[in-house]
GROMACS .gro file of C-alpha atoms in nm:
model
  282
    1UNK     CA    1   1.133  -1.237   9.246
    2UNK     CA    2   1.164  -1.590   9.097
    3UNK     CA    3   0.812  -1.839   9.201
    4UNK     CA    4   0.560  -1.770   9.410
    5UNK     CA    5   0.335  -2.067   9.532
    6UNK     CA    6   0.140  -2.206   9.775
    7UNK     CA    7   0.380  -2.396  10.051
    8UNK     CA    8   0.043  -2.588  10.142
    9UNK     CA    9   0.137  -2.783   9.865
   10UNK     CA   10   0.496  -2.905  10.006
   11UNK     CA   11   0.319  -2.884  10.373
   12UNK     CA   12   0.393  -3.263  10.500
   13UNK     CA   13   0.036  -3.314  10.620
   14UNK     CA   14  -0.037  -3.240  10.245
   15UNK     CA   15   0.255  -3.444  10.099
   16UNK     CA   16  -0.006  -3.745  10.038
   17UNK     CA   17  -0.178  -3.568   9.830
   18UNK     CA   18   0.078  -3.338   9.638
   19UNK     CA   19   0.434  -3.468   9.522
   20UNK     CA   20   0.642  -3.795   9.443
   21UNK     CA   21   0.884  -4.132   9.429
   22UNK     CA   22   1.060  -4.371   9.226
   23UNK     CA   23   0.932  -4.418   8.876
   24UNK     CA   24   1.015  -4.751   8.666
   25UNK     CA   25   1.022  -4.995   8.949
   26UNK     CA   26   0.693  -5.122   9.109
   27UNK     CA   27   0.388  -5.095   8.903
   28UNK     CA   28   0.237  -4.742   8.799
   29UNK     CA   29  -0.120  -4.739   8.736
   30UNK     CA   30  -0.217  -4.382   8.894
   31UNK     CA   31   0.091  -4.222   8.733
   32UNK     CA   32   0.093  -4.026   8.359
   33UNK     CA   33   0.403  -3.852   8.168
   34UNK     CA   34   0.367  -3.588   7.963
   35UNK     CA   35   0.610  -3.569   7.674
   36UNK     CA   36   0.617  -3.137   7.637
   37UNK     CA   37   0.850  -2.889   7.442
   38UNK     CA   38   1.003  -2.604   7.653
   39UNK     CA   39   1.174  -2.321   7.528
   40UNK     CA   40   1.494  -2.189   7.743
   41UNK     CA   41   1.485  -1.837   7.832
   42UNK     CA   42   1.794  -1.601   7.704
   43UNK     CA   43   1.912  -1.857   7.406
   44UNK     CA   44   1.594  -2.012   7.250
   45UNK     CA   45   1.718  -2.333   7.280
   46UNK     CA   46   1.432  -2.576   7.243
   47UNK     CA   47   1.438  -2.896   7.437
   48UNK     CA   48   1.155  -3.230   7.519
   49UNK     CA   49   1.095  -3.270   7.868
   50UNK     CA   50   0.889  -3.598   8.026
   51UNK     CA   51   0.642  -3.369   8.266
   52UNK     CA   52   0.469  -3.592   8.556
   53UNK     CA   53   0.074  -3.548   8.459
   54UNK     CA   54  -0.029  -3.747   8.755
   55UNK     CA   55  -0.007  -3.932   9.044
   56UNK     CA   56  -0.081  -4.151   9.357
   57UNK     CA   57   0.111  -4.132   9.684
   58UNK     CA   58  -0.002  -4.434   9.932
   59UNK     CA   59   0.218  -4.394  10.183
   60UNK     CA   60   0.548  -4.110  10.296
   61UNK     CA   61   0.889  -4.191  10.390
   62UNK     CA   62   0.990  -4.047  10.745
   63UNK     CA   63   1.133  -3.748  10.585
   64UNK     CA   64   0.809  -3.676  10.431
   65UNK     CA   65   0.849  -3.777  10.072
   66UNK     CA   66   0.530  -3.972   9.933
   67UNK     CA   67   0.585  -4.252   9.817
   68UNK     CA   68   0.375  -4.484   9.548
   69UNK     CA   69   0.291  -4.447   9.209
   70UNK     CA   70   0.391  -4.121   9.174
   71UNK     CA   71   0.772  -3.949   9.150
   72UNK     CA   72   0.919  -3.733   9.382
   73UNK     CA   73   0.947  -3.458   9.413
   74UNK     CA   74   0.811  -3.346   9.112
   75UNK     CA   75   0.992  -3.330   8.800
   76UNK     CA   76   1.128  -2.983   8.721
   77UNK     CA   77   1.212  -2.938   8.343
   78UNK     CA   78   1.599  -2.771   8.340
   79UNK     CA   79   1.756  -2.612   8.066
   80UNK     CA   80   2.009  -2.817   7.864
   81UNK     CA   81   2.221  -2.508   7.784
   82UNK     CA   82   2.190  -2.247   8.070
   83UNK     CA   83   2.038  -2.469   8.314
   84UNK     CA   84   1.742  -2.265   8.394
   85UNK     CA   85   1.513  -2.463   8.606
   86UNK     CA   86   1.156  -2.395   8.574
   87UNK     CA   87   0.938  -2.378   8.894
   88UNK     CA   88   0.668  -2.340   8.612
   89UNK     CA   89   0.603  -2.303   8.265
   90UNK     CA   90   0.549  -1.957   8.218
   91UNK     CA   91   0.740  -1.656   8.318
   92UNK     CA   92   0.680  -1.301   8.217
   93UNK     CA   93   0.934  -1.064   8.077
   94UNK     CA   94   1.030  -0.932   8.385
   95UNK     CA   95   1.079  -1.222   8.628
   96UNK     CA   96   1.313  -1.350   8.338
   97UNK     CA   97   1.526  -0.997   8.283
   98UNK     CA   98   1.555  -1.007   8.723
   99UNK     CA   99   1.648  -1.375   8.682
  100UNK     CA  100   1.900  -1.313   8.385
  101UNK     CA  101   2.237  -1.173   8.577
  102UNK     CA  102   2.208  -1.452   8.816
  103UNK     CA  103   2.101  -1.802   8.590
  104UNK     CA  104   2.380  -1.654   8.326
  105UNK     CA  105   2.650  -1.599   8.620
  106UNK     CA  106   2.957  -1.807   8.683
  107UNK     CA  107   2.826  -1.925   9.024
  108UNK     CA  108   2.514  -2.083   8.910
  109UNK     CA  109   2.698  -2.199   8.589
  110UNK     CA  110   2.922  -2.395   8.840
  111UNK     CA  111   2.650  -2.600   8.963
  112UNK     CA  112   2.531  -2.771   8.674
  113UNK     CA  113   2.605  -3.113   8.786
  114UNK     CA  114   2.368  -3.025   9.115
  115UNK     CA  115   2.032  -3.163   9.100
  116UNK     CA  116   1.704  -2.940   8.932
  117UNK     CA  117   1.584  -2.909   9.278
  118UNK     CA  118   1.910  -2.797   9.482
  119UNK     CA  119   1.951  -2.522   9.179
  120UNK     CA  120   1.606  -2.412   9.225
  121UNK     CA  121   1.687  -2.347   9.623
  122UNK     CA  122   2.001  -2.107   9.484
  123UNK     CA  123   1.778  -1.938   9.269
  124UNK     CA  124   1.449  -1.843   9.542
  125UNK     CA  125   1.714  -1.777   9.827
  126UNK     CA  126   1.835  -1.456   9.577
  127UNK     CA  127   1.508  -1.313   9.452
  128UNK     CA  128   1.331  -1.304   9.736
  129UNK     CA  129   1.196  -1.669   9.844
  130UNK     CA  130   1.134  -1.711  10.207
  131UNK     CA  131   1.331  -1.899  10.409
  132UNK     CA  132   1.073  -2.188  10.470
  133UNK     CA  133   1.020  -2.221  10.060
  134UNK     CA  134   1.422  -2.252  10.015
  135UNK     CA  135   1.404  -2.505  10.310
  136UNK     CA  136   1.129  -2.705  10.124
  137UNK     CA  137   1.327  -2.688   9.813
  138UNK     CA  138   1.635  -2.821   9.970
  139UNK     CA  139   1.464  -3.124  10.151
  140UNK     CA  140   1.306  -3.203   9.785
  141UNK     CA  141   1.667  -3.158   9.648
  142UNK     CA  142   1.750  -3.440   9.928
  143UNK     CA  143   1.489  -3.659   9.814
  144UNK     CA  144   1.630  -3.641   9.441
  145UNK     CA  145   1.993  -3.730   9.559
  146UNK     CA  146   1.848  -4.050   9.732
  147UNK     CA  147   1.671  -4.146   9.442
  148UNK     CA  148   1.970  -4.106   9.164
  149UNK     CA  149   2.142  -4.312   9.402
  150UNK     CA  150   1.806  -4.591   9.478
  151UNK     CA  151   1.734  -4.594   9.144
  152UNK     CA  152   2.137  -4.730   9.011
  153UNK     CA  153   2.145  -4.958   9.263
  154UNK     CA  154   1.809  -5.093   9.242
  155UNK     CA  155   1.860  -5.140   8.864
  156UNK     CA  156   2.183  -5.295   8.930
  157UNK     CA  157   2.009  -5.558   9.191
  158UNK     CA  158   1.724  -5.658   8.921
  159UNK     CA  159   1.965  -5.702   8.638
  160UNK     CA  160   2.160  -5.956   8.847
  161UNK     CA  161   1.837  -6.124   8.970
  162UNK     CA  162   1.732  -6.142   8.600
  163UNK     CA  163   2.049  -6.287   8.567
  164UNK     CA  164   2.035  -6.548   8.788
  165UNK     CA  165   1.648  -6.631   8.880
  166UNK     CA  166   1.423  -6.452   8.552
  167UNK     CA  167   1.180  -6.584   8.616
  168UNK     CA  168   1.152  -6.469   8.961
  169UNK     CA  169   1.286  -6.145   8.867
  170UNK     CA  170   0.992  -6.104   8.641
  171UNK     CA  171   0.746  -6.157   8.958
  172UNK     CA  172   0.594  -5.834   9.087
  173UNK     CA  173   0.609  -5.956   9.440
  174UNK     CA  174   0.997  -6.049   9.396
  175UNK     CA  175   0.998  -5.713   9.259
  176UNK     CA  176   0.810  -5.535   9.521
  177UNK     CA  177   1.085  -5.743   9.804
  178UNK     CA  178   1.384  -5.594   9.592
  179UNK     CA  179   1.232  -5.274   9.599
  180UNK     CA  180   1.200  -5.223  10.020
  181UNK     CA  181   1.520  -5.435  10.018
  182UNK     CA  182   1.713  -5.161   9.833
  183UNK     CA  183   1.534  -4.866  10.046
  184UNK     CA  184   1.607  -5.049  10.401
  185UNK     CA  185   1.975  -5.003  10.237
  186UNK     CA  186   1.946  -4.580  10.310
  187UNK     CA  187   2.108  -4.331  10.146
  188UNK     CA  188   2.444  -4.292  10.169
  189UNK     CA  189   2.613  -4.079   9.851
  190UNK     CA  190   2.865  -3.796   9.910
  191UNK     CA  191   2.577  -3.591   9.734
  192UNK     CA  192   2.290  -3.675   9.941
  193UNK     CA  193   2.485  -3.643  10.273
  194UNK     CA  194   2.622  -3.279  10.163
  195UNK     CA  195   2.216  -3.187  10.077
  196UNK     CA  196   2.131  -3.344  10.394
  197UNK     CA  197   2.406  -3.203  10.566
  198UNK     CA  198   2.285  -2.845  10.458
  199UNK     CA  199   1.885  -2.895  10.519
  200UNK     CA  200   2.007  -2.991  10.865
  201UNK     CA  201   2.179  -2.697  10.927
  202UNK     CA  202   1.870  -2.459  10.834
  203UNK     CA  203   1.641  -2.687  11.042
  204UNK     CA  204   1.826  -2.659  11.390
  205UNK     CA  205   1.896  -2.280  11.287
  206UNK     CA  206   1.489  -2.188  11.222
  207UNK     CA  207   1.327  -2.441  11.485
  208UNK     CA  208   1.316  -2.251  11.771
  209UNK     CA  209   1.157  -1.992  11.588
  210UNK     CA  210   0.876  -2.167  11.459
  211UNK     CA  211   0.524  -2.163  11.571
  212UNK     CA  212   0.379  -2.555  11.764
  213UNK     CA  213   0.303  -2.718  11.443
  214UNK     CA  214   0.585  -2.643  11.270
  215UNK     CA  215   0.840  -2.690  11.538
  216UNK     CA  216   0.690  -3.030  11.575
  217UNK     CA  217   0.749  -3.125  11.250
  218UNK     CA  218   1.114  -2.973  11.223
  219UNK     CA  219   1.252  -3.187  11.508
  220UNK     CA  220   1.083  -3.496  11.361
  221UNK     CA  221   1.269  -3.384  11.040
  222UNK     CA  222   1.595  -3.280  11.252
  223UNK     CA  223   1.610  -3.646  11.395
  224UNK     CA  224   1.523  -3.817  11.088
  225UNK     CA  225   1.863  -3.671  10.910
  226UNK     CA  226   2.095  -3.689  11.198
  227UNK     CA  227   1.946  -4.048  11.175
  228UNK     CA  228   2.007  -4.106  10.821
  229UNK     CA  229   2.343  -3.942  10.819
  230UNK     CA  230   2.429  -4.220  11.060
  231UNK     CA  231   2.486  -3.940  11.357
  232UNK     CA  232   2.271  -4.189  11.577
  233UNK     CA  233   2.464  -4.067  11.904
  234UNK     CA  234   2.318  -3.682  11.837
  235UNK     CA  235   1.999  -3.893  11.708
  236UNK     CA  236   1.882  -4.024  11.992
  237UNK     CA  237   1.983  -3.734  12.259
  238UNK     CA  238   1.763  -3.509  11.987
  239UNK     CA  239   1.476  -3.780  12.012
  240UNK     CA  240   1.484  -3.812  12.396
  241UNK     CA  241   1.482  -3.444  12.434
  242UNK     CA  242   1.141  -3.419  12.199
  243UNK     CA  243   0.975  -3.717  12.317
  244UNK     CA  244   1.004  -3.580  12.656
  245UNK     CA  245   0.742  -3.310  12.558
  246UNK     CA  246   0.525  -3.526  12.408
  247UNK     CA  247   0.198  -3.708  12.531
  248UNK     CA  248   0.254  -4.103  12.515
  249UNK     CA  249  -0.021  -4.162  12.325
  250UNK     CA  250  -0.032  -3.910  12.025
  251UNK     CA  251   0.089  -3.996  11.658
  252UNK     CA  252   0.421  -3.748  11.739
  253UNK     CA  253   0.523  -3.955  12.025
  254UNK     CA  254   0.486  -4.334  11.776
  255UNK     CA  255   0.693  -4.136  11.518
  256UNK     CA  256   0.973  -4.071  11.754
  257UNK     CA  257   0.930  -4.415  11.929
  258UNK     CA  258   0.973  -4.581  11.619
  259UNK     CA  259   1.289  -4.359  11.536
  260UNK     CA  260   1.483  -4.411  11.844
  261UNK     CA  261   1.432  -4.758  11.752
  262UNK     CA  262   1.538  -4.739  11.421
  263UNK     CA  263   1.876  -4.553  11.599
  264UNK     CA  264   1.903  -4.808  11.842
  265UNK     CA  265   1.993  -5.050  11.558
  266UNK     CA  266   2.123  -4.825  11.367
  267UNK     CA  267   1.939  -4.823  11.102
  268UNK     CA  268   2.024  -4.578  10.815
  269UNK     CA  269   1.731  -4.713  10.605
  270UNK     CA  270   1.437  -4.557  10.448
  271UNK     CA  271   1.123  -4.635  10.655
  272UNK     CA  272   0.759  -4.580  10.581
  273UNK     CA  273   0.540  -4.379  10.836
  274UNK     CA  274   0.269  -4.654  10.781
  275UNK     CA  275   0.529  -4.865  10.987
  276UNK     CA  276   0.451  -4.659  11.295
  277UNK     CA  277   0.112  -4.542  11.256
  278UNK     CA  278  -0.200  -4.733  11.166
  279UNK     CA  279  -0.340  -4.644  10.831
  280UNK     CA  280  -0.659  -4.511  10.965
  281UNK     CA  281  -0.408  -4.259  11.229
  282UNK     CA  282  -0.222  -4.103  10.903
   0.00000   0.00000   0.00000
């Protein structure tokens, strides 16, 4: 089999505490890189790779992804050549020879230009992953096709403000305005709405299954992408149905208050769950 870990760690309740978001735009003062030297497995190649050391999430997105002075997810190092992605940094001798046939086949070679995360899902769904740890992959690969697109056009919007106001541009709370500006925007690549697509998929396949907890969580998640994927019809028929279920005064039924609001506008945009719960409810 390819990684075992904890899930605990990608639980959202434990999100705060555990993985990532944009790096290089507001101000990073709980956040460390790492400069390391992997090896690749099979070839030798050796390769630098910028390794997250730390960081501080003070707040999550409604699809669970912290966000703050921290990157998320998580920064997996990928092999220039074969495009192994490490879930680690060590692997013995025989998780690499089980791993071999499939990293070195033409199937995983054609999805090079996929992101560390979505490869990683591929990977644990053949060696023996379960399905919730390929799930949790796949909603991290999400998270990295928002960013590549958030961080391009966020760059894009400070160059021009540079360009036309620097000295505003250089202001952190300008900075800070661009910043939410760009997220309210959403996410709308070809990329992140075939990841999204494909998460979504899983979710209303495995929800029924699922124990309270977890059920809860996957319909939040369920009507947060049909949300984002601008399917706000399906959105807010999914939202009625769950809210109906819900006591009016519990932090389930704000989050899916707020949503059906967000549909009702339709909104696309990335919204923070400090929006709809007080800080001290989190």
């Amino acid at each position: 089999m390819l990684v075992r870990f904890s899930l605990s760690r990608w639980k959202p309740a434990c999100l705060i505490a555990a993985a990532v978001v944009v790096s290089a735009t507001l101000p990073v003062p709980a956040m460390t890189i790492q400069v390391i030297e992997m090896t690749c497995p099979y070839d030798g190649t050796k390769f630098k790779f910028e390794a997250q050391g730390s960081g501080t999430a003070f707040d999550k997105a409604l699809d669970w992804m912290p966000m703050g002075a921290i990157q998320s997810p998580w920064p997996l190092a990928v092999c220039p050549t074969n495009g192994f992605v490490f879930l680690r940094n060590e692997y013995d001798p025989g998780e690499l020879d089980r791993l071999r046939p499939l990293v070195l086949s033409a199937e995983y070679q054609a999805l090079k230009d996929e992101t560390a995360y979505y490869r990683a899902a591929w990977l644990m769904e053949r060696t023996g992953a379960s399905r919730e740890e390929v799930t949790m992959l796949l909603l991290q690969a999400t998270w990295e096709a928002g960013q590549s697109e958030f961080k391009a056009r966020y760059a894009a919007r400070l160059a021009a403000q540079q360009g036309t106001r620097p000295q505003a541009s250089g202001n952190l709370g300008q900075q800070e305005n661009l910043f939410y500006a760009v997220l309210a925007e959403g996410t709308t690549s070809d990329r992140y709405k075939r990841y999204a697509g494909e998460l979504l998929g899983r979710l209303t396949t495995d929800v029924a299954s699922r124990g309270e907890a977890t059920r809860t969580e996957y319909n939040l998640l369920i009507g947060e992408l049909l949300r984002r994927l601008e399917r706000f019809g399906e959105a807010e028929s999914h939202f009625a149905a769950v809210s109906a279920a819900l006591q009016a005064d519990g932090n389930t039924a704000r989050l899916v208050e707020f949503e059906r609001q967000l549909v009702a506008k339709r909104d696309i945009g990335i919204h923070m769950m400090s929006k709809a719960l007080p800080r001290t409810r989190q």
